XYZ file of C-alpha atoms in Angstrom:
178
model
C 24.170 -15.797 -24.135
C 23.163 -19.467 -24.178
C 23.435 -19.615 -28.007
C 24.391 -17.511 -31.029
C 20.725 -16.656 -31.637
C 19.515 -16.240 -28.051
C 20.837 -13.703 -25.580
C 19.654 -11.834 -22.481
C 20.794 -8.676 -20.666
C 19.614 -6.504 -17.804
C 20.015 -3.045 -16.326
C 17.786 -0.109 -15.530
C 16.288 3.034 -17.020
C 14.972 6.292 -15.570
C 11.208 6.729 -15.622
C 10.376 10.389 -16.159
C 9.513 11.566 -13.547
C 10.315 8.943 -10.959
C 12.809 6.342 -9.959
C 14.822 3.788 -11.891
C 12.998 0.785 -13.304
C 14.635 -2.602 -13.799
C 15.008 -3.554 -17.468
C 15.286 -6.972 -19.123
C 16.447 -7.366 -22.734
C 15.987 -10.418 -24.967
C 17.618 -11.166 -28.322
C 15.449 -13.364 -30.513
C 15.419 -13.653 -34.300
C 18.184 -11.046 -34.564
C 16.140 -8.366 -32.757
C 16.497 -7.041 -29.220
C 13.351 -6.316 -27.211
C 13.098 -4.689 -23.782
C 10.575 -5.042 -20.962
C 10.311 -3.565 -17.493
C 11.394 -6.129 -14.911
C 8.506 -7.492 -12.833
C 8.749 -6.956 -9.079
C 7.484 -8.906 -6.059
C 4.111 -7.988 -4.544
C 5.698 -6.081 -1.634
C 7.420 -3.521 -3.920
C 6.430 0.147 -3.638
C 4.209 1.494 -6.452
C 7.167 3.507 -7.783
C 10.223 1.578 -6.539
C 13.814 2.226 -7.403
C 14.852 -1.058 -9.073
C 17.851 -2.355 -10.995
C 18.964 -5.627 -12.581
C 22.678 -6.113 -11.784
C 23.527 -9.575 -13.068
C 22.247 -12.484 -15.121
C 23.128 -16.105 -15.864
C 21.436 -18.198 -18.565
C 22.402 -21.876 -18.833
C 19.791 -22.355 -21.589
C 17.553 -20.308 -23.888
C 14.544 -21.262 -21.760
C 16.032 -20.793 -18.282
C 17.710 -17.650 -16.902
C 18.185 -16.090 -13.502
C 18.711 -12.368 -12.990
C 19.498 -10.537 -9.731
C 19.333 -6.977 -8.455
C 17.436 -4.939 -5.900
C 14.291 -2.868 -5.378
C 12.841 -0.598 -2.684
C 9.772 -1.057 -0.537
C 8.865 1.280 2.359
C 12.385 2.787 2.167
C 14.025 -0.619 2.628
C 16.132 -2.234 -0.075
C 15.382 -5.859 -0.945
C 17.248 -8.341 -3.084
C 15.515 -9.147 -6.358
C 15.487 -12.590 -7.973
C 14.053 -12.941 -11.488
C 13.458 -16.182 -13.390
C 12.977 -16.610 -17.158
C 11.014 -19.755 -17.985
C 11.127 -19.608 -21.781
C 8.514 -16.902 -22.308
C 7.890 -15.106 -18.998
C 9.942 -13.352 -16.324
C 8.731 -13.835 -12.731
C 10.027 -12.070 -9.619
C 10.493 -13.010 -5.979
C 12.055 -11.233 -3.030
C 15.381 -12.768 -2.035
C 15.589 -14.501 1.347
C 17.631 -12.655 3.965
C 19.658 -13.870 6.907
C 18.000 -13.532 10.314
C 18.287 -9.949 11.561
C 19.364 -8.481 8.215
C 17.592 -5.384 6.928
C 18.931 -4.394 3.532
C 20.016 -6.705 0.738
C 21.740 -6.003 -2.582
C 22.460 -8.738 -5.113
C 25.262 -7.916 -7.549
C 26.000 -11.099 -9.502
C 24.710 -14.599 -10.219
C 26.143 -17.737 -11.804
C 24.071 -20.785 -12.781
C 26.137 -23.762 -13.915
C 22.876 -25.665 -14.568
C 19.113 -25.183 -14.415
C 19.099 -26.863 -10.993
C 21.863 -24.866 -9.296
C 22.650 -21.134 -8.981
C 24.682 -18.896 -6.700
C 23.832 -15.216 -6.159
C 26.107 -12.802 -4.271
C 26.116 -9.284 -2.878
C 25.910 -7.588 0.517
C 23.496 -7.061 3.391
C 23.174 -4.893 6.479
C 22.997 -7.028 9.600
C 21.114 -6.245 12.834
C 23.943 -3.857 13.849
C 23.836 -2.027 10.470
C 27.237 -3.386 9.443
C 27.723 -4.373 5.819
C 28.269 -8.116 5.504
C 28.762 -10.358 2.454
C 25.825 -12.455 1.292
C 25.533 -15.575 -0.831
C 22.323 -17.332 -1.834
C 22.023 -20.723 -3.466
C 19.270 -22.147 -5.683
C 18.839 -25.861 -5.126
C 15.835 -28.171 -4.901
C 13.655 -25.421 -6.436
C 14.254 -22.877 -3.657
C 16.652 -20.114 -2.662
C 18.467 -20.275 0.680
C 21.082 -18.216 2.508
C 24.647 -19.560 2.690
C 26.673 -18.625 5.780
C 29.825 -16.720 4.813
C 32.783 -16.359 7.169
C 35.135 -13.400 6.916
C 38.892 -13.705 7.451
C 39.986 -13.393 11.114
C 41.474 -9.913 10.547
C 38.125 -8.366 9.461
C 37.150 -5.080 11.112
C 34.137 -4.832 13.423
C 32.375 -3.019 10.555
C 33.968 -4.886 7.637
C 31.999 -3.146 4.857
C 32.166 -6.520 3.123
C 30.667 -7.390 -0.234
C 30.939 -10.268 -2.679
C 30.839 -8.558 -6.058
C 31.317 -11.452 -8.444
C 30.777 -15.183 -8.756
C 31.601 -17.666 -11.519
C 30.596 -21.333 -11.470
C 31.891 -23.334 -14.457
C 30.459 -26.524 -12.903
C 27.860 -27.428 -10.264
C 30.536 -28.243 -7.656
C 33.098 -25.626 -8.679
C 32.660 -21.903 -8.008
C 34.866 -18.895 -7.455
C 33.577 -15.767 -5.720
C 35.420 -12.496 -5.191
C 34.809 -9.463 -3.054
C 36.313 -7.106 -0.536
C 36.312 -6.229 3.160
C 37.964 -3.765 5.523
C 40.476 -5.310 7.904
C 41.044 -4.357 11.534
C 44.201 -2.412 10.697
């Protein structure tokens, strides 16, 4: 919540019948309102979508993350609040990756964000993923696992917190070779 009178939240709801729809909530004037999260143009007509995390450095600028399906492939979802409208884009993926899930986001300013989650690489192994928002675009950050990581590390970064533009902490898990 960027202020005592402005707050945002996200999640999902079940459409009857059908799949989950991403949901975005806004607190304004003491009242909560909900809208269905917009999706990128490549989303299926009835996609399974969810909003997993949100960071709002101001009442007019928020970023939310999650995932949605298209042609039975899961894509990372990036949503941007610009003061009165939510817009959606598909998250960039690392070369060779197929499936992307974004679990958390932290934006220490309106010019810098970090989003985290997991992806399936070309060998269908679960790898951690981090994206960064800088210079008005999202890009993939290369993440190295510890040397004792298993061949299929089942790695994920589940949380990120950035109290300042140059100071972040991310946490996750992986399977080691033992």
